[in-house]
PDB file of C-alpha atoms in Angstrom:
ATOM      1  CA  UNK V  10      40.152  69.806 129.007  1.00  0.00           C
ATOM      2  CA  UNK V  11      38.820  69.016 125.562  1.00  0.00           C
ATOM      3  CA  UNK V  12      36.742  65.921 126.161  1.00  0.00           C
ATOM      4  CA  UNK V  13      36.160  63.696 123.161  1.00  0.00           C
ATOM      5  CA  UNK V  14      38.800  65.369 121.043  1.00  0.00           C
ATOM      6  CA  UNK V  15      41.436  63.352 119.236  1.00  0.00           C
ATOM      7  CA  UNK V  16      44.711  64.020 117.464  1.00  0.00           C
ATOM      8  CA  UNK V  17      44.175  65.956 114.254  1.00  0.00           C
ATOM      9  CA  UNK V  18      40.872  67.538 115.286  1.00  0.00           C
ATOM     10  CA  UNK V  19      40.642  71.273 114.708  1.00  0.00           C
ATOM     11  CA  UNK V  20      38.889  73.229 117.435  1.00  0.00           C
ATOM     12  CA  UNK V  21      37.687  76.826 117.211  1.00  0.00           C
ATOM     13  CA  UNK V  22      37.959  78.717 120.488  1.00  0.00           C
ATOM     14  CA  UNK V  23      36.270  82.068 121.109  1.00  0.00           C
ATOM     15  CA  UNK V  24      38.694  84.516 122.730  1.00  0.00           C
ATOM     16  CA  UNK V  25      38.507  88.238 123.572  1.00  0.00           C
ATOM     17  CA  UNK V  26      40.746  88.874 120.560  1.00  0.00           C
ATOM     18  CA  UNK V  27      38.665  86.831 118.139  1.00  0.00           C
ATOM     19  CA  UNK V  28      38.245  83.259 116.984  1.00  0.00           C
ATOM     20  CA  UNK V  29      41.246  81.004 117.460  1.00  0.00           C
ATOM     21  CA  UNK V  30      41.664  77.757 115.528  1.00  0.00           C
ATOM     22  CA  UNK V  31      43.669  75.087 117.291  1.00  0.00           C
ATOM     23  CA  UNK V  32      44.775  71.749 115.898  1.00  0.00           C
ATOM     24  CA  UNK V  33      44.926  69.094 118.589  1.00  0.00           C
ATOM     25  CA  UNK V  34      48.461  67.688 118.613  1.00  0.00           C
ATOM     26  CA  UNK V  35      47.898  65.345 121.510  1.00  0.00           C
ATOM     27  CA  UNK V  36      44.908  63.780 123.228  1.00  0.00           C
ATOM     28  CA  UNK V  37      43.531  66.033 125.960  1.00  0.00           C
ATOM     29  CA  UNK V  38      41.085  65.156 128.730  1.00  0.00           C
TER      30      UNK V  38
END
């Protein structure tokens, strides 16, 4: 999961199709 992330954080994830920006809507571990 996304350790240390909290609600409202925006995470950029590298994917085969490009860079994906995700806003964390709930706490993930």
